[in-house]
Amino acid sequence: MLDVTVLDRETPPAPAVTPTPVGRTRYVVLATLEAGAATAALLGGTTALDGSSMWLRTGLVFAGLYLAYRAIGHIAQVIAGHRVDVLLGLCIGWLTILGSAVLFAPWLPLGENSDTSKTLFDPSFLRPDLFSAHPLGTNQQGLDMLARVVYGGRESLVASILAVLIGTVVGGLLGVLAGYFGGPVDRVVGILTSVGLAFPPLVLLLVVAATLPDGIISLAITLSVFVVPSTIRVARANTLAVAQRDYTLAARLLGASRWQVARREVIPHVLPPLISLGLLVLPLLIVAEASLNFLGLGVAQPKPSWGNMISEGVNGVFEANPHIVLVPGAVLFITVFVLNVLGQRVSRVWDPRHNKL
């Protein structure tokens, strides 16, 4: 008679594969070659080919950045002994650098960003040169592009973050009220939400932006209109789910009022998906803010923002001096890309199908 023993336990995870000495040598050689090629491409795109085509220099810079990314990945894999999420680390690094520059901009050794009376004798349309007094060049008024990118980031990021906060608070509260109390409140909020979602977003933004006075607060309120309807839908759906759970029903049976249950049991469980939604919406708001400024409905020149900096490339300026558009456009693209990556990673924390970033 066979004695079969069944082990009621999970299969232990497979151990991490540690690179062999031969594999490590291969990664070191690849990293060295890629780092050398990246250095050559970056130097060629920034200094060595000064005076050549701006498109050639831009292509070399992007090629150098890609090779540097691969080199960093191979070096990190050799040091850690396993595959490392280099993209996540670079995204966090970019936001750290950008956030620090925006926060401490008044104390950084930057050029003039908005006062044209101080740049009357400065050269205009200087090409980017990392080792010069104007690393990212100058615009038509001789204003420093690096300083304008940093101070423009203040306007773009602050307006977008304020819009997310306003939209999350207003939409979240309305969604919780509609989902938990129901009845006439739910019907009224539902109608307003449907109207907001049915109205063309761009037209709605233009109408609100043209109605409110200029300023960063007005711009944030304008952008928050874009956030509120979606936030209400998410908050209401999660509230309906939380309101039927055992701990919520138990709190009601123990004598807690509906307001106490909503504050202590419902809202804390609705916040995580709202934070995740806010992180995913933030890049869209940055693009929307740049679009409004491009159309002249946000920050007025010469005060910089990423959108009105891009608008300086109209009327033939871009063809002769592409860096006027490429510099703020590249910063805008990288920032939106980074926030999208981080938003997707953070959203997985509250997704039951994932248990890690």
mmCIF file of C-alpha atoms in Angstrom:
data_model
loop_
_atom_site.group_PDB
_atom_site.id
_atom_site.type_symbol
_atom_site.label_atom_id
_atom_site.label_comp_id
_atom_site.label_asym_id
_atom_site.label_seq_id
_atom_site.Cartn_x
_atom_site.Cartn_y
_atom_site.Cartn_z
ATOM 1 C CA MET A 1 0.000 0.000 0.000
ATOM 2 C CA LEU A 2 1.395 3.358 -1.046
ATOM 3 C CA ASP A 3 1.605 6.086 1.549
ATOM 4 C CA VAL A 4 1.046 9.326 -0.335
ATOM 5 C CA THR A 5 1.707 12.517 1.613
ATOM 6 C CA VAL A 6 0.262 15.746 0.291
ATOM 7 C CA LEU A 7 2.081 18.902 1.307
ATOM 8 C CA ASP A 8 -0.462 21.669 1.841
ATOM 9 C CA ARG A 9 1.822 24.606 1.317
ATOM 10 C CA GLU A 10 2.827 26.959 -1.417
ATOM 11 C CA THR A 11 5.718 26.157 -3.680
ATOM 12 C CA PRO A 12 8.682 28.291 -2.577
ATOM 13 C CA PRO A 13 9.626 30.997 -5.080
ATOM 14 C CA ALA A 14 12.548 30.337 -7.353
ATOM 15 C CA PRO A 15 15.740 31.997 -6.156
ATOM 16 C CA ALA A 16 16.917 35.094 -7.987
ATOM 17 C CA VAL A 17 19.320 34.345 -10.792
ATOM 18 C CA THR A 18 22.716 35.789 -9.955
ATOM 19 C CA PRO A 19 24.871 36.625 -12.965
ATOM 20 C CA THR A 20 27.899 34.399 -13.380
ATOM 21 C CA PRO A 21 31.380 35.944 -13.617
ATOM 22 C CA VAL A 22 31.211 35.544 -17.398
ATOM 23 C CA GLY A 23 27.817 37.253 -17.468
ATOM 24 C CA ARG A 24 29.062 40.079 -15.270
ATOM 25 C CA THR A 25 32.055 40.605 -17.512
ATOM 26 C CA ARG A 26 29.733 40.792 -20.504
ATOM 27 C CA TYR A 27 27.545 43.398 -18.796
ATOM 28 C CA VAL A 28 30.607 45.434 -17.771
ATOM 29 C CA VAL A 29 31.921 45.418 -21.346
ATOM 30 C CA LEU A 30 28.492 46.416 -22.714
ATOM 31 C CA ALA A 31 28.131 49.179 -20.131
ATOM 32 C CA THR A 32 31.615 50.514 -20.951
ATOM 33 C CA LEU A 33 30.938 50.569 -24.695
ATOM 34 C CA GLU A 34 27.529 52.152 -24.238
ATOM 35 C CA ALA A 35 28.882 54.766 -21.805
ATOM 36 C CA GLY A 36 31.647 55.690 -24.266
ATOM 37 C CA ALA A 37 29.205 55.960 -27.159
ATOM 38 C CA ALA A 38 26.791 57.984 -25.019
ATOM 39 C CA THR A 39 29.545 60.403 -24.009
ATOM 40 C CA ALA A 40 30.635 60.855 -27.630
ATOM 41 C CA ALA A 41 27.043 61.440 -28.789
ATOM 42 C CA LEU A 42 26.277 63.926 -26.006
ATOM 43 C CA LEU A 43 29.500 65.864 -26.562
ATOM 44 C CA GLY A 44 28.865 65.920 -30.296
ATOM 45 C CA GLY A 45 25.323 67.123 -29.837
ATOM 46 C CA THR A 46 26.139 69.820 -27.290
ATOM 47 C CA THR A 47 29.563 71.242 -28.103
ATOM 48 C CA ALA A 48 31.661 69.504 -30.754
ATOM 49 C CA LEU A 49 29.220 70.111 -33.615
ATOM 50 C CA ASP A 50 28.428 73.695 -32.715
ATOM 51 C CA GLY A 51 27.148 75.505 -35.793
ATOM 52 C CA SER A 52 25.824 72.370 -37.498
ATOM 53 C CA SER A 53 22.197 71.408 -38.023
ATOM 54 C CA MET A 54 20.084 71.705 -34.876
ATOM 55 C CA TRP A 55 18.217 68.538 -35.848
ATOM 56 C CA LEU A 56 21.498 66.581 -36.068
ATOM 57 C CA ARG A 57 22.571 67.827 -32.663
ATOM 58 C CA THR A 58 19.169 67.037 -31.162
ATOM 59 C CA GLY A 59 19.278 63.521 -32.609
ATOM 60 C CA LEU A 60 22.735 62.955 -31.153
ATOM 61 C CA VAL A 61 21.581 64.165 -27.733
ATOM 62 C CA PHE A 62 18.618 61.762 -27.700
ATOM 63 C CA ALA A 63 20.820 58.907 -28.934
ATOM 64 C CA GLY A 64 23.315 59.688 -26.179
ATOM 65 C CA LEU A 65 20.583 59.720 -23.554
ATOM 66 C CA TYR A 66 19.293 56.331 -24.737
ATOM 67 C CA LEU A 67 22.775 54.792 -24.670
ATOM 68 C CA ALA A 68 23.354 56.274 -21.211
ATOM 69 C CA TYR A 69 20.077 54.697 -20.047
ATOM 70 C CA ARG A 70 21.207 51.273 -21.273
ATOM 71 C CA ALA A 71 24.635 51.695 -19.672
ATOM 72 C CA ILE A 72 23.079 52.613 -16.322
ATOM 73 C CA GLY A 73 20.822 49.547 -16.543
ATOM 74 C CA HIS A 74 23.753 47.184 -17.137
ATOM 75 C CA ILE A 75 25.843 48.763 -14.373
ATOM 76 C CA ALA A 76 22.933 48.529 -11.910
ATOM 77 C CA GLN A 77 22.400 44.891 -12.848
ATOM 78 C CA VAL A 78 26.055 44.069 -12.169
ATOM 79 C CA ILE A 79 26.019 45.860 -8.797
ATOM 80 C CA ALA A 80 22.669 44.504 -7.587
ATOM 81 C CA GLY A 81 23.090 41.022 -9.013
ATOM 82 C CA HIS A 82 19.611 41.069 -10.575
ATOM 83 C CA ARG A 83 17.539 43.105 -12.962
ATOM 84 C CA VAL A 84 16.857 46.626 -11.682
ATOM 85 C CA ASP A 85 13.968 48.883 -12.673
ATOM 86 C CA VAL A 86 16.159 51.672 -14.007
ATOM 87 C CA LEU A 87 13.221 53.490 -15.592
ATOM 88 C CA LEU A 88 11.502 53.937 -12.238
ATOM 89 C CA GLY A 89 14.715 55.212 -10.661
ATOM 90 C CA LEU A 90 15.300 57.684 -13.489
ATOM 91 C CA CYS A 91 11.704 58.912 -13.249
ATOM 92 C CA ILE A 92 12.083 59.560 -9.531
ATOM 93 C CA GLY A 93 15.429 61.240 -10.177
ATOM 94 C CA TRP A 94 13.943 63.533 -12.836
ATOM 95 C CA LEU A 95 11.095 64.622 -10.562
ATOM 96 C CA THR A 96 13.542 65.168 -7.698
ATOM 97 C CA ILE A 97 15.792 67.376 -9.829
ATOM 98 C CA LEU A 98 12.907 69.274 -11.416
ATOM 99 C CA GLY A 99 11.096 69.726 -8.113
ATOM 100 C CA SER A 100 14.259 70.941 -6.371
ATOM 101 C CA ALA A 101 15.014 73.394 -9.194
ATOM 102 C CA VAL A 102 11.474 74.756 -9.167
ATOM 103 C CA LEU A 103 11.405 75.020 -5.365
ATOM 104 C CA PHE A 104 14.805 76.680 -4.952
ATOM 105 C CA ALA A 105 14.776 78.679 -8.203
ATOM 106 C CA PRO A 106 15.226 82.110 -6.522
ATOM 107 C CA TRP A 107 18.492 80.937 -4.955
ATOM 108 C CA LEU A 108 19.954 79.235 -8.028
ATOM 109 C CA PRO A 109 22.530 80.996 -10.250
ATOM 110 C CA LEU A 110 20.140 81.377 -13.181
ATOM 111 C CA GLY A 111 19.935 84.054 -15.854
ATOM 112 C CA GLU A 112 17.096 86.496 -16.336
ATOM 113 C CA ASN A 113 13.761 84.826 -17.066
ATOM 114 C CA SER A 114 11.218 87.625 -17.602
ATOM 115 C CA ASP A 115 12.587 91.162 -17.185
ATOM 116 C CA THR A 116 13.555 92.232 -20.703
ATOM 117 C CA SER A 117 14.987 95.539 -19.460
ATOM 118 C CA LYS A 118 17.910 93.581 -17.991
ATOM 119 C CA THR A 119 18.736 91.809 -21.268
ATOM 120 C CA LEU A 120 18.883 94.751 -23.672
ATOM 121 C CA PHE A 121 22.545 94.079 -24.459
ATOM 122 C CA ASP A 122 22.412 90.268 -24.263
ATOM 123 C CA PRO A 123 22.508 88.296 -27.537
ATOM 124 C CA SER A 124 19.227 86.849 -28.759
ATOM 125 C CA PHE A 125 18.598 83.391 -30.210
ATOM 126 C CA LEU A 126 21.792 81.889 -28.797
ATOM 127 C CA ARG A 127 22.019 78.156 -29.517
ATOM 128 C CA PRO A 128 22.230 75.749 -26.564
ATOM 129 C CA ASP A 129 25.764 75.211 -25.223
ATOM 130 C CA LEU A 130 26.077 73.348 -21.930
ATOM 131 C CA PHE A 131 29.400 74.968 -21.055
ATOM 132 C CA SER A 132 28.371 78.573 -21.715
ATOM 133 C CA ALA A 133 26.621 81.211 -19.625
ATOM 134 C CA HIS A 134 23.340 80.164 -21.284
ATOM 135 C CA PRO A 135 23.341 76.328 -21.327
ATOM 136 C CA LEU A 136 19.980 76.093 -23.124
ATOM 137 C CA GLY A 137 20.381 79.264 -25.196
ATOM 138 C CA THR A 138 18.345 82.470 -25.213
ATOM 139 C CA ASN A 139 15.102 83.604 -26.803
ATOM 140 C CA GLN A 140 14.297 86.618 -28.971
ATOM 141 C CA GLN A 141 14.599 89.061 -26.046
ATOM 142 C CA GLY A 142 17.868 87.551 -24.811
ATOM 143 C CA LEU A 143 16.139 85.875 -21.848
ATOM 144 C CA ASP A 144 17.838 82.733 -20.566
ATOM 145 C CA MET A 145 16.001 79.574 -21.664
ATOM 146 C CA LEU A 146 17.166 77.520 -18.676
ATOM 147 C CA ALA A 147 15.802 80.104 -16.254
ATOM 148 C CA ARG A 148 12.557 80.311 -18.200
ATOM 149 C CA VAL A 149 12.155 76.524 -18.166
ATOM 150 C CA VAL A 150 12.637 76.436 -14.375
ATOM 151 C CA TYR A 151 10.358 79.377 -13.611
ATOM 152 C CA GLY A 152 7.880 78.182 -16.254
ATOM 153 C CA GLY A 153 7.789 74.854 -14.456
ATOM 154 C CA ARG A 154 6.657 76.716 -11.355
ATOM 155 C CA GLU A 155 3.599 78.023 -13.172
ATOM 156 C CA SER A 156 2.773 74.778 -14.978
ATOM 157 C CA LEU A 157 3.308 72.392 -12.065
ATOM 158 C CA VAL A 158 1.716 74.560 -9.373
ATOM 159 C CA ALA A 159 -1.384 75.239 -11.486
ATOM 160 C CA SER A 160 -1.777 71.552 -12.389
ATOM 161 C CA ILE A 161 -1.213 70.281 -8.835
ATOM 162 C CA LEU A 162 -3.663 72.829 -7.421
ATOM 163 C CA ALA A 163 -6.191 71.752 -10.042
ATOM 164 C CA VAL A 164 -5.798 68.093 -9.028
ATOM 165 C CA LEU A 165 -6.227 68.978 -5.349
ATOM 166 C CA ILE A 166 -9.313 71.119 -5.989
ATOM 167 C CA GLY A 167 -10.849 68.552 -8.316
ATOM 168 C CA THR A 168 -10.105 65.654 -5.955
ATOM 169 C CA VAL A 169 -11.543 67.394 -2.889
ATOM 170 C CA VAL A 170 -14.669 68.750 -4.607
ATOM 171 C CA GLY A 171 -15.321 65.702 -6.777
ATOM 172 C CA GLY A 172 -14.489 63.267 -3.983
ATOM 173 C CA LEU A 173 -16.866 64.878 -1.503
ATOM 174 C CA LEU A 174 -19.694 65.078 -4.043
ATOM 175 C CA GLY A 175 -19.107 61.458 -5.067
ATOM 176 C CA VAL A 176 -19.145 60.239 -1.455
ATOM 177 C CA LEU A 177 -22.320 62.201 -0.711
ATOM 178 C CA ALA A 178 -24.033 60.867 -3.815
ATOM 179 C CA GLY A 179 -22.981 57.270 -3.244
ATOM 180 C CA TYR A 180 -23.582 57.056 0.506
ATOM 181 C CA PHE A 181 -26.714 59.151 1.007
ATOM 182 C CA GLY A 182 -28.364 58.466 -2.370
ATOM 183 C CA GLY A 183 -31.838 59.810 -3.069
ATOM 184 C CA PRO A 184 -32.178 63.372 -4.384
ATOM 185 C CA VAL A 185 -28.479 64.093 -3.714
ATOM 186 C CA ASP A 186 -27.443 61.216 -5.950
ATOM 187 C CA ARG A 187 -29.824 62.290 -8.725
ATOM 188 C CA VAL A 188 -28.681 65.936 -8.713
ATOM 189 C CA VAL A 189 -24.987 65.036 -8.610
ATOM 190 C CA GLY A 190 -25.539 62.428 -11.334
ATOM 191 C CA ILE A 191 -27.150 64.993 -13.641
ATOM 192 C CA LEU A 192 -24.344 67.511 -13.069
ATOM 193 C CA THR A 193 -21.733 64.817 -13.688
ATOM 194 C CA SER A 194 -23.387 63.701 -16.919
ATOM 195 C CA VAL A 195 -23.542 67.292 -18.152
ATOM 196 C CA GLY A 196 -19.861 67.822 -17.322
ATOM 197 C CA LEU A 197 -18.792 64.632 -19.091
ATOM 198 C CA ALA A 198 -20.978 65.340 -22.138
ATOM 199 C CA PHE A 199 -19.640 68.871 -22.643
ATOM 200 C CA PRO A 200 -16.563 69.013 -24.930
ATOM 201 C CA PRO A 201 -13.581 69.370 -22.558
ATOM 202 C CA LEU A 202 -11.608 71.832 -24.694
ATOM 203 C CA VAL A 203 -14.617 74.100 -25.222
ATOM 204 C CA LEU A 204 -15.395 73.971 -21.505
ATOM 205 C CA LEU A 205 -11.811 74.909 -20.626
ATOM 206 C CA LEU A 206 -11.828 77.794 -23.107
ATOM 207 C CA VAL A 207 -15.132 79.145 -21.773
ATOM 208 C CA VAL A 208 -14.041 79.009 -18.134
ATOM 209 C CA ALA A 209 -10.567 80.405 -18.919
ATOM 210 C CA ALA A 210 -12.073 83.327 -20.843
ATOM 211 C CA THR A 211 -14.517 84.051 -18.010
ATOM 212 C CA LEU A 212 -12.094 84.081 -15.055
ATOM 213 C CA PRO A 213 -9.378 86.728 -14.609
ATOM 214 C CA ASP A 214 -5.733 85.968 -15.363
ATOM 215 C CA GLY A 215 -3.685 84.312 -12.623
ATOM 216 C CA ILE A 216 -2.481 80.951 -11.419
ATOM 217 C CA ILE A 217 -5.506 80.451 -9.116
ATOM 218 C CA SER A 218 -7.919 81.104 -11.953
ATOM 219 C CA LEU A 219 -5.968 78.726 -14.165
ATOM 220 C CA ALA A 220 -6.085 76.033 -11.479
ATOM 221 C CA ILE A 221 -9.862 76.457 -11.079
ATOM 222 C CA THR A 222 -10.243 76.235 -14.853
ATOM 223 C CA LEU A 223 -8.290 72.981 -15.013
ATOM 224 C CA SER A 224 -10.118 71.513 -12.003
ATOM 225 C CA VAL A 225 -13.364 71.643 -13.985
ATOM 226 C CA PHE A 226 -11.804 68.972 -16.185
ATOM 227 C CA VAL A 227 -11.146 66.733 -13.141
ATOM 228 C CA VAL A 228 -14.351 66.971 -11.105
ATOM 229 C CA PRO A 229 -16.754 64.819 -13.204
ATOM 230 C CA SER A 230 -14.407 61.824 -13.443
ATOM 231 C CA THR A 231 -13.534 62.105 -9.753
ATOM 232 C CA ILE A 232 -17.219 62.091 -8.823
ATOM 233 C CA ARG A 233 -17.773 58.900 -10.812
ATOM 234 C CA VAL A 234 -14.825 57.103 -9.185
ATOM 235 C CA ALA A 235 -15.717 58.288 -5.662
ATOM 236 C CA ARG A 236 -19.377 57.330 -6.047
ATOM 237 C CA ALA A 237 -18.593 53.843 -7.388
ATOM 238 C CA ASN A 238 -16.151 53.102 -4.567
ATOM 239 C CA THR A 239 -18.524 54.530 -1.961
ATOM 240 C CA LEU A 240 -21.315 52.215 -3.114
ATOM 241 C CA ALA A 241 -18.962 49.239 -2.737
ATOM 242 C CA VAL A 242 -17.618 50.282 0.690
ATOM 243 C CA ALA A 243 -21.068 51.097 2.092
ATOM 244 C CA GLN A 244 -22.135 47.449 1.777
ATOM 245 C CA ARG A 245 -19.138 45.917 3.549
ATOM 246 C CA ASP A 246 -19.367 44.271 6.954
ATOM 247 C CA TYR A 247 -17.372 46.843 8.934
ATOM 248 C CA THR A 248 -19.542 49.682 7.617
ATOM 249 C CA LEU A 249 -22.763 47.874 8.502
ATOM 250 C CA ALA A 250 -21.314 46.937 11.922
ATOM 251 C CA ALA A 251 -20.495 50.575 12.656
ATOM 252 C CA ARG A 252 -24.093 51.536 11.895
ATOM 253 C CA LEU A 253 -25.422 48.763 14.146
ATOM 254 C CA LEU A 254 -23.181 49.959 16.996
ATOM 255 C CA GLY A 255 -24.897 53.343 16.928
ATOM 256 C CA ALA A 256 -22.589 55.504 14.811
ATOM 257 C CA SER A 257 -24.309 58.216 12.799
ATOM 258 C CA ARG A 258 -24.208 58.244 9.022
ATOM 259 C CA TRP A 259 -21.792 61.189 9.066
ATOM 260 C CA GLN A 260 -19.482 59.352 11.474
ATOM 261 C CA VAL A 261 -19.514 56.227 9.315
ATOM 262 C CA ALA A 262 -18.850 58.259 6.192
ATOM 263 C CA ARG A 263 -15.929 60.087 7.849
ATOM 264 C CA ARG A 264 -14.336 57.115 9.611
ATOM 265 C CA GLU A 265 -15.126 54.126 7.396
ATOM 266 C CA VAL A 266 -16.023 55.284 3.887
ATOM 267 C CA ILE A 267 -13.704 58.193 3.082
ATOM 268 C CA PRO A 268 -10.437 56.454 4.164
ATOM 269 C CA HIS A 269 -11.239 53.555 1.805
ATOM 270 C CA VAL A 270 -12.216 55.864 -1.080
ATOM 271 C CA LEU A 271 -9.047 57.975 -0.860
ATOM 272 C CA PRO A 272 -6.556 55.463 -2.390
ATOM 273 C CA PRO A 273 -8.332 55.191 -5.770
ATOM 274 C CA LEU A 274 -8.810 58.961 -5.803
ATOM 275 C CA ILE A 275 -5.080 59.517 -5.214
ATOM 276 C CA SER A 276 -4.313 57.047 -7.974
ATOM 277 C CA LEU A 277 -6.704 58.849 -10.323
ATOM 278 C CA GLY A 278 -5.136 62.187 -9.428
ATOM 279 C CA LEU A 279 -1.668 60.931 -10.349
ATOM 280 C CA LEU A 280 -2.975 59.655 -13.671
ATOM 281 C CA VAL A 281 -4.832 62.900 -14.425
ATOM 282 C CA LEU A 282 -1.943 65.202 -13.465
ATOM 283 C CA PRO A 283 -0.014 64.690 -16.755
ATOM 284 C CA LEU A 284 -3.182 65.477 -18.718
ATOM 285 C CA LEU A 285 -3.622 68.699 -16.776
ATOM 286 C CA ILE A 286 -0.033 69.734 -17.439
ATOM 287 C CA VAL A 287 -0.670 69.297 -21.164
ATOM 288 C CA ALA A 288 -3.995 71.148 -20.882
ATOM 289 C CA GLU A 289 -2.302 73.990 -18.990
ATOM 290 C CA ALA A 290 0.369 74.213 -21.673
ATOM 291 C CA SER A 291 -2.359 74.285 -24.354
ATOM 292 C CA LEU A 292 -4.198 77.146 -22.655
ATOM 293 C CA ASN A 293 -0.985 79.117 -22.292
ATOM 294 C CA PHE A 294 -0.105 78.390 -25.914
ATOM 295 C CA LEU A 295 -3.444 79.974 -26.895
ATOM 296 C CA GLY A 296 -2.730 82.997 -24.691
ATOM 297 C CA LEU A 297 -5.373 82.218 -22.033
ATOM 298 C CA GLY A 298 -3.043 81.577 -19.115
ATOM 299 C CA VAL A 299 0.191 83.206 -18.028
ATOM 300 C CA ALA A 300 0.923 86.341 -20.051
ATOM 301 C CA GLN A 301 4.315 87.021 -21.612
ATOM 302 C CA PRO A 302 7.058 87.794 -20.720
ATOM 303 C CA LYS A 303 6.343 85.746 -17.587
ATOM 304 C CA PRO A 304 7.272 82.193 -18.591
ATOM 305 C CA SER A 305 5.283 78.997 -18.677
ATOM 306 C CA TRP A 306 5.988 75.933 -20.771
ATOM 307 C CA GLY A 307 2.996 76.619 -23.002
ATOM 308 C CA ASN A 308 3.742 80.249 -23.831
ATOM 309 C CA MET A 309 7.419 79.387 -24.321
ATOM 310 C CA ILE A 310 6.399 76.943 -27.055
ATOM 311 C CA SER A 311 4.186 79.630 -28.591
ATOM 312 C CA GLU A 312 7.286 81.774 -29.153
ATOM 313 C CA GLY A 313 8.175 79.478 -32.046
ATOM 314 C CA VAL A 314 5.422 80.805 -34.345
ATOM 315 C CA ASN A 315 5.887 83.105 -37.373
ATOM 316 C CA GLY A 316 9.003 81.417 -38.710
ATOM 317 C CA VAL A 317 10.980 81.465 -35.464
ATOM 318 C CA PHE A 318 10.929 77.684 -35.125
ATOM 319 C CA GLU A 319 12.409 77.103 -38.574
ATOM 320 C CA ALA A 320 15.407 79.346 -37.892
ATOM 321 C CA ASN A 321 15.792 78.629 -34.153
ATOM 322 C CA PRO A 322 14.224 75.261 -33.301
ATOM 323 C CA HIS A 323 15.604 75.279 -29.757
ATOM 324 C CA ILE A 324 12.977 77.894 -28.849
ATOM 325 C CA VAL A 325 10.361 75.127 -29.132
ATOM 326 C CA LEU A 326 12.470 72.007 -28.567
ATOM 327 C CA VAL A 327 13.777 73.031 -25.120
ATOM 328 C CA PRO A 328 10.397 73.611 -23.389
ATOM 329 C CA GLY A 329 8.795 70.888 -25.514
ATOM 330 C CA ALA A 330 11.382 68.310 -24.398
ATOM 331 C CA VAL A 331 10.978 69.258 -20.723
ATOM 332 C CA LEU A 332 7.191 69.079 -21.061
ATOM 333 C CA PHE A 333 7.373 65.686 -22.810
ATOM 334 C CA ILE A 334 9.767 64.160 -20.278
ATOM 335 C CA THR A 335 7.765 65.438 -17.303
ATOM 336 C CA VAL A 336 4.465 64.113 -18.661
ATOM 337 C CA PHE A 337 6.082 60.768 -19.543
ATOM 338 C CA VAL A 338 7.611 60.448 -16.062
ATOM 339 C CA LEU A 339 4.330 61.264 -14.326
ATOM 340 C CA ASN A 340 2.496 58.729 -16.504
ATOM 341 C CA VAL A 341 4.991 56.012 -15.557
ATOM 342 C CA LEU A 342 4.796 56.817 -11.848
ATOM 343 C CA GLY A 343 1.017 57.072 -11.954
ATOM 344 C CA GLN A 344 0.726 53.615 -13.503
ATOM 345 C CA ARG A 345 3.145 52.127 -10.979
ATOM 346 C CA VAL A 346 1.388 53.701 -7.992
ATOM 347 C CA SER A 347 -2.050 52.649 -9.251
ATOM 348 C CA ARG A 348 -0.899 49.017 -9.074
ATOM 349 C CA VAL A 349 -0.415 49.340 -5.314
ATOM 350 C CA TRP A 350 -4.194 49.472 -4.848
ATOM 351 C CA ASP A 351 -4.916 46.981 -7.620
ATOM 352 C CA PRO A 352 -5.618 43.560 -6.052
ATOM 353 C CA ARG A 353 -4.085 41.845 -9.079
ATOM 354 C CA HIS A 354 -0.672 43.310 -8.240
ATOM 355 C CA ASN A 355 1.257 43.223 -5.007
ATOM 356 C CA LYS A 356 4.233 45.354 -5.858
ATOM 357 C CA LEU A 357 5.372 48.296 -7.957
#
